[in-house]
mmCIF file of the C-alpha atoms, coordinates in Angstrom:
data_MODEL
# 
_entry.id   MODEL 
# 
loop_
_atom_site.group_PDB 
_atom_site.id 
_atom_site.type_symbol 
_atom_site.label_atom_id 
_atom_site.label_alt_id 
_atom_site.label_comp_id 
_atom_site.label_asym_id 
_atom_site.label_entity_id 
_atom_site.label_seq_id 
_atom_site.pdbx_PDB_ins_code 
_atom_site.Cartn_x 
_atom_site.Cartn_y 
_atom_site.Cartn_z 
_atom_site.occupancy 
_atom_site.B_iso_or_equiv 
_atom_site.pdbx_formal_charge 
_atom_site.auth_seq_id 
_atom_site.auth_comp_id 
_atom_site.auth_asym_id 
_atom_site.auth_atom_id 
_atom_site.pdbx_PDB_model_num 
ATOM 1   C CA . MET A 1 1   ? 130.034 125.062 123.579 1.00 0.00 ? 1   MET A CA 1 
ATOM 2   C CA . ALA A 1 2   ? 126.943 126.462 121.874 1.00 0.00 ? 2   ALA A CA 1 
ATOM 3   C CA . SER A 1 3   ? 128.114 125.159 118.497 1.00 0.00 ? 3   SER A CA 1 
ATOM 4   C CA . SER A 1 4   ? 128.532 121.615 119.842 1.00 0.00 ? 4   SER A CA 1 
ATOM 5   C CA . LEU A 1 5   ? 125.026 121.780 121.331 1.00 0.00 ? 5   LEU A CA 1 
ATOM 6   C CA . LEU A 1 6   ? 123.649 122.987 118.016 1.00 0.00 ? 6   LEU A CA 1 
ATOM 7   C CA . ARG A 1 7   ? 125.431 120.186 116.136 1.00 0.00 ? 7   ARG A CA 1 
ATOM 8   C CA . SER A 1 8   ? 124.026 117.638 118.561 1.00 0.00 ? 8   SER A CA 1 
ATOM 9   C CA . LEU A 1 9   ? 120.460 118.921 118.110 1.00 0.00 ? 9   LEU A CA 1 
ATOM 10  C CA . VAL A 1 10  ? 120.749 119.005 114.327 1.00 0.00 ? 10  VAL A CA 1 
ATOM 11  C CA . SER A 1 11  ? 122.081 115.441 114.139 1.00 0.00 ? 11  SER A CA 1 
ATOM 12  C CA . ARG A 1 12  ? 119.300 114.176 116.427 1.00 0.00 ? 12  ARG A CA 1 
ATOM 13  C CA . SER A 1 13  ? 116.589 115.874 114.378 1.00 0.00 ? 13  SER A CA 1 
ATOM 14  C CA . ARG A 1 14  ? 118.044 114.435 111.157 1.00 0.00 ? 14  ARG A CA 1 
ATOM 15  C CA . SER A 1 15  ? 118.041 110.898 112.560 1.00 0.00 ? 15  SER A CA 1 
ATOM 16  C CA . ARG A 1 16  ? 114.430 111.319 113.758 1.00 0.00 ? 16  ARG A CA 1 
ATOM 17  C CA . LEU A 1 17  ? 113.327 112.599 110.352 1.00 0.00 ? 17  LEU A CA 1 
ATOM 18  C CA . SER A 1 18  ? 114.943 109.669 108.570 1.00 0.00 ? 18  SER A CA 1 
ATOM 19  C CA . ASN A 1 19  ? 113.175 107.230 110.948 1.00 0.00 ? 19  ASN A CA 1 
ATOM 20  C CA . VAL A 1 20  ? 109.818 108.918 110.304 1.00 0.00 ? 20  VAL A CA 1 
ATOM 21  C CA . GLY A 1 21  ? 110.344 108.795 106.549 1.00 0.00 ? 21  GLY A CA 1 
ATOM 22  C CA . ALA A 1 22  ? 111.137 105.089 106.694 1.00 0.00 ? 22  ALA A CA 1 
ATOM 23  C CA . ALA A 1 23  ? 108.020 104.424 108.777 1.00 0.00 ? 23  ALA A CA 1 
ATOM 24  C CA . LEU A 1 24  ? 105.815 106.332 106.331 1.00 0.00 ? 24  LEU A CA 1 
ATOM 25  C CA . SER A 1 25  ? 107.192 104.573 103.280 1.00 0.00 ? 25  SER A CA 1 
ATOM 26  C CA . THR A 1 26  ? 106.539 101.103 104.779 1.00 0.00 ? 26  THR A CA 1 
ATOM 27  C CA . ARG A 1 27  ? 103.123 101.868 106.296 1.00 0.00 ? 27  ARG A CA 1 
ATOM 28  C CA . ASN A 1 28  ? 100.655 98.978  106.203 1.00 0.00 ? 28  ASN A CA 1 
ATOM 29  C CA . TYR A 1 29  ? 97.094  99.924  105.218 1.00 0.00 ? 29  TYR A CA 1 
ATOM 30  C CA . SER A 1 30  ? 95.604  96.449  105.689 1.00 0.00 ? 30  SER A CA 1 
ATOM 31  C CA . LEU A 1 31  ? 94.340  97.431  109.154 1.00 0.00 ? 31  LEU A CA 1 
ATOM 32  C CA . VAL A 1 32  ? 92.169  100.147 107.624 1.00 0.00 ? 32  VAL A CA 1 
ATOM 33  C CA . THR A 1 33  ? 90.810  97.694  105.040 1.00 0.00 ? 33  THR A CA 1 
ATOM 34  C CA . ASN A 1 34  ? 89.965  95.193  107.780 1.00 0.00 ? 34  ASN A CA 1 
ATOM 35  C CA . GLN A 1 35  ? 88.131  97.848  109.781 1.00 0.00 ? 35  GLN A CA 1 
ATOM 36  C CA . ILE A 1 36  ? 86.052  98.834  106.744 1.00 0.00 ? 36  ILE A CA 1 
ATOM 37  C CA . SER A 1 37  ? 85.244  95.195  105.954 1.00 0.00 ? 37  SER A CA 1 
ATOM 38  C CA . ASN A 1 38  ? 84.199  94.493  109.540 1.00 0.00 ? 38  ASN A CA 1 
ATOM 39  C CA . HIS A 1 39  ? 81.983  97.581  109.613 1.00 0.00 ? 39  HIS A CA 1 
ATOM 40  C CA . THR A 1 40  ? 80.310  96.616  106.337 1.00 0.00 ? 40  THR A CA 1 
ATOM 41  C CA . ALA A 1 41  ? 79.774  93.037  107.499 1.00 0.00 ? 41  ALA A CA 1 
ATOM 42  C CA . LYS A 1 42  ? 78.204  94.293  110.732 1.00 0.00 ? 42  LYS A CA 1 
ATOM 43  C CA . TRP A 1 43  ? 75.875  96.575  108.731 1.00 0.00 ? 43  TRP A CA 1 
ATOM 44  C CA . MET A 1 44  ? 74.795  93.730  106.429 1.00 0.00 ? 44  MET A CA 1 
ATOM 45  C CA . GLN A 1 45  ? 74.210  91.219  109.271 1.00 0.00 ? 45  GLN A CA 1 
ATOM 46  C CA . ASP A 1 46  ? 70.900  92.652  110.443 1.00 0.00 ? 46  ASP A CA 1 
ATOM 47  C CA . THR A 1 47  ? 68.440  91.752  107.695 1.00 0.00 ? 47  THR A CA 1 
ATOM 48  C CA . SER A 1 48  ? 65.400  92.761  109.760 1.00 0.00 ? 48  SER A CA 1 
ATOM 49  C CA . LYS A 1 49  ? 66.084  96.440  109.029 1.00 0.00 ? 49  LYS A CA 1 
ATOM 50  C CA . LYS A 1 50  ? 65.892  97.938  105.560 1.00 0.00 ? 50  LYS A CA 1 
ATOM 51  C CA . SER A 1 51  ? 68.919  99.569  104.012 1.00 0.00 ? 51  SER A CA 1 
ATOM 52  C CA . PRO A 1 52  ? 68.818  103.321 103.296 1.00 0.00 ? 52  PRO A CA 1 
ATOM 53  C CA . MET A 1 53  ? 68.461  102.623 99.567  1.00 0.00 ? 53  MET A CA 1 
ATOM 54  C CA . GLU A 1 54  ? 65.484  100.331 100.164 1.00 0.00 ? 54  GLU A CA 1 
ATOM 55  C CA . LEU A 1 55  ? 63.841  103.000 102.307 1.00 0.00 ? 55  LEU A CA 1 
ATOM 56  C CA . ILE A 1 56  ? 64.355  105.772 99.731  1.00 0.00 ? 56  ILE A CA 1 
ATOM 57  C CA . ASN A 1 57  ? 63.039  103.523 96.930  1.00 0.00 ? 57  ASN A CA 1 
ATOM 58  C CA . GLU A 1 58  ? 59.747  103.142 98.813  1.00 0.00 ? 58  GLU A CA 1 
ATOM 59  C CA . ILE A 1 59  ? 59.084  106.854 98.288  1.00 0.00 ? 59  ILE A CA 1 
ATOM 60  C CA . PRO A 1 60  ? 57.229  107.309 94.970  1.00 0.00 ? 60  PRO A CA 1 
ATOM 61  C CA . PRO A 1 61  ? 58.675  109.718 92.395  1.00 0.00 ? 61  PRO A CA 1 
ATOM 62  C CA . ILE A 1 62  ? 57.788  113.338 93.174  1.00 0.00 ? 62  ILE A CA 1 
ATOM 63  C CA . LYS A 1 63  ? 55.721  115.001 90.431  1.00 0.00 ? 63  LYS A CA 1 
ATOM 64  C CA . VAL A 1 64  ? 56.888  118.473 89.427  1.00 0.00 ? 64  VAL A CA 1 
ATOM 65  C CA . GLU A 1 65  ? 55.258  120.982 87.035  1.00 0.00 ? 65  GLU A CA 1 
ATOM 66  C CA . GLY A 1 66  ? 58.457  122.571 85.690  1.00 0.00 ? 66  GLY A CA 1 
ATOM 67  C CA . ARG A 1 67  ? 61.404  121.248 83.693  1.00 0.00 ? 67  ARG A CA 1 
ATOM 68  C CA . ILE A 1 68  ? 63.969  121.759 86.467  1.00 0.00 ? 68  ILE A CA 1 
ATOM 69  C CA . VAL A 1 69  ? 63.745  120.908 90.150  1.00 0.00 ? 69  VAL A CA 1 
ATOM 70  C CA . ALA A 1 70  ? 66.051  121.999 92.973  1.00 0.00 ? 70  ALA A CA 1 
ATOM 71  C CA . CYS A 1 71  ? 66.586  119.130 95.421  1.00 0.00 ? 71  CYS A CA 1 
ATOM 72  C CA . GLU A 1 72  ? 67.852  119.945 98.905  1.00 0.00 ? 72  GLU A CA 1 
ATOM 73  C CA . GLY A 1 73  ? 67.120  116.573 100.511 1.00 0.00 ? 73  GLY A CA 1 
ATOM 74  C CA . ASP A 1 74  ? 64.993  118.042 103.309 1.00 0.00 ? 74  ASP A CA 1 
ATOM 75  C CA . THR A 1 75  ? 63.022  121.176 104.089 1.00 0.00 ? 75  THR A CA 1 
ATOM 76  C CA . ASP A 1 76  ? 65.414  121.872 106.974 1.00 0.00 ? 76  ASP A CA 1 
ATOM 77  C CA . PRO A 1 77  ? 68.800  122.990 105.528 1.00 0.00 ? 77  PRO A CA 1 
ATOM 78  C CA . ALA A 1 78  ? 70.632  121.485 108.510 1.00 0.00 ? 78  ALA A CA 1 
ATOM 79  C CA . LEU A 1 79  ? 69.353  118.019 107.580 1.00 0.00 ? 79  LEU A CA 1 
ATOM 80  C CA . GLY A 1 80  ? 69.628  118.280 103.804 1.00 0.00 ? 80  GLY A CA 1 
ATOM 81  C CA . HIS A 1 81  ? 72.454  118.370 101.300 1.00 0.00 ? 81  HIS A CA 1 
ATOM 82  C CA . PRO A 1 82  ? 73.872  120.901 98.812  1.00 0.00 ? 82  PRO A CA 1 
ATOM 83  C CA . ILE A 1 83  ? 71.283  122.044 96.293  1.00 0.00 ? 83  ILE A CA 1 
ATOM 84  C CA . GLU A 1 84  ? 71.246  119.980 93.129  1.00 0.00 ? 84  GLU A CA 1 
ATOM 85  C CA . PHE A 1 85  ? 69.371  121.283 90.104  1.00 0.00 ? 85  PHE A CA 1 
ATOM 86  C CA . ILE A 1 86  ? 67.894  118.352 88.183  1.00 0.00 ? 86  ILE A CA 1 
ATOM 87  C CA . CYS A 1 87  ? 66.627  118.519 84.598  1.00 0.00 ? 87  CYS A CA 1 
ATOM 88  C CA . LEU A 1 88  ? 63.401  116.575 84.014  1.00 0.00 ? 88  LEU A CA 1 
ATOM 89  C CA . ASP A 1 89  ? 63.315  116.448 80.204  1.00 0.00 ? 89  ASP A CA 1 
ATOM 90  C CA . LEU A 1 90  ? 63.383  112.635 80.042  1.00 0.00 ? 90  LEU A CA 1 
ATOM 91  C CA . LYS A 1 91  ? 60.327  110.445 80.637  1.00 0.00 ? 91  LYS A CA 1 
ATOM 92  C CA . GLU A 1 92  ? 62.004  108.249 83.261  1.00 0.00 ? 92  GLU A CA 1 
ATOM 93  C CA . PRO A 1 93  ? 62.437  109.635 86.783  1.00 0.00 ? 93  PRO A CA 1 
ATOM 94  C CA . ALA A 1 94  ? 65.552  111.723 87.445  1.00 0.00 ? 94  ALA A CA 1 
ATOM 95  C CA . VAL A 1 95  ? 67.419  110.747 90.602  1.00 0.00 ? 95  VAL A CA 1 
ATOM 96  C CA . CYS A 1 96  ? 69.155  113.116 93.021  1.00 0.00 ? 96  CYS A CA 1 
ATOM 97  C CA . LYS A 1 97  ? 72.798  112.058 93.338  1.00 0.00 ? 97  LYS A CA 1 
ATOM 98  C CA . TYR A 1 98  ? 72.904  113.033 97.026  1.00 0.00 ? 98  TYR A CA 1 
ATOM 99  C CA . CYS A 1 99  ? 69.733  111.586 98.560  1.00 0.00 ? 99  CYS A CA 1 
ATOM 100 C CA . GLY A 1 100 ? 68.236  109.301 95.912  1.00 0.00 ? 100 GLY A CA 1 
ATOM 101 C CA . LEU A 1 101 ? 64.864  111.063 95.685  1.00 0.00 ? 101 LEU A CA 1 
ATOM 102 C CA . ARG A 1 102 ? 63.265  110.643 92.261  1.00 0.00 ? 102 ARG A CA 1 
ATOM 103 C CA . TYR A 1 103 ? 61.510  113.387 90.306  1.00 0.00 ? 103 TYR A CA 1 
ATOM 104 C CA . VAL A 1 104 ? 59.267  113.352 87.190  1.00 0.00 ? 104 VAL A CA 1 
ATOM 105 C CA . GLN A 1 105 ? 57.405  115.984 85.235  1.00 0.00 ? 105 GLN A CA 1 
ATOM 106 C CA . ALA A 1 106 ? 53.692  115.915 86.082  1.00 0.00 ? 106 ALA A CA 1 
ATOM 107 C CA . HIS A 1 107 ? 52.578  115.844 82.423  1.00 0.00 ? 107 HIS A CA 1 
ATOM 108 C CA . HIS A 1 108 ? 54.644  112.729 81.599  1.00 0.00 ? 108 HIS A CA 1 
ATOM 109 C CA . HIS A 1 109 ? 52.405  110.487 83.687  1.00 0.00 ? 109 HIS A CA 1 
# 
């Protein structure tokens, strides 16, 4: 009796696993794409507000005395980003890849 119960459970679990595998292999990701597109369209609708990139570009480049600057994004670590060390050897401003702040050496300008 126990062996027939065990066989029944094993056959049920196998049929469920095969159904799950078939569902995963034929999954449709278009719903996710539509959600992303709708979110982006909603963000771009309101032209009265500036985008984050427009806001960060309004901040003038930060002048630094040394060759290397450590950008954290904010003075409060909870609001910032991982520390990025930026080399300022070039004349054009160096941009932080996390927050977009720009840095230049003080003697270049």
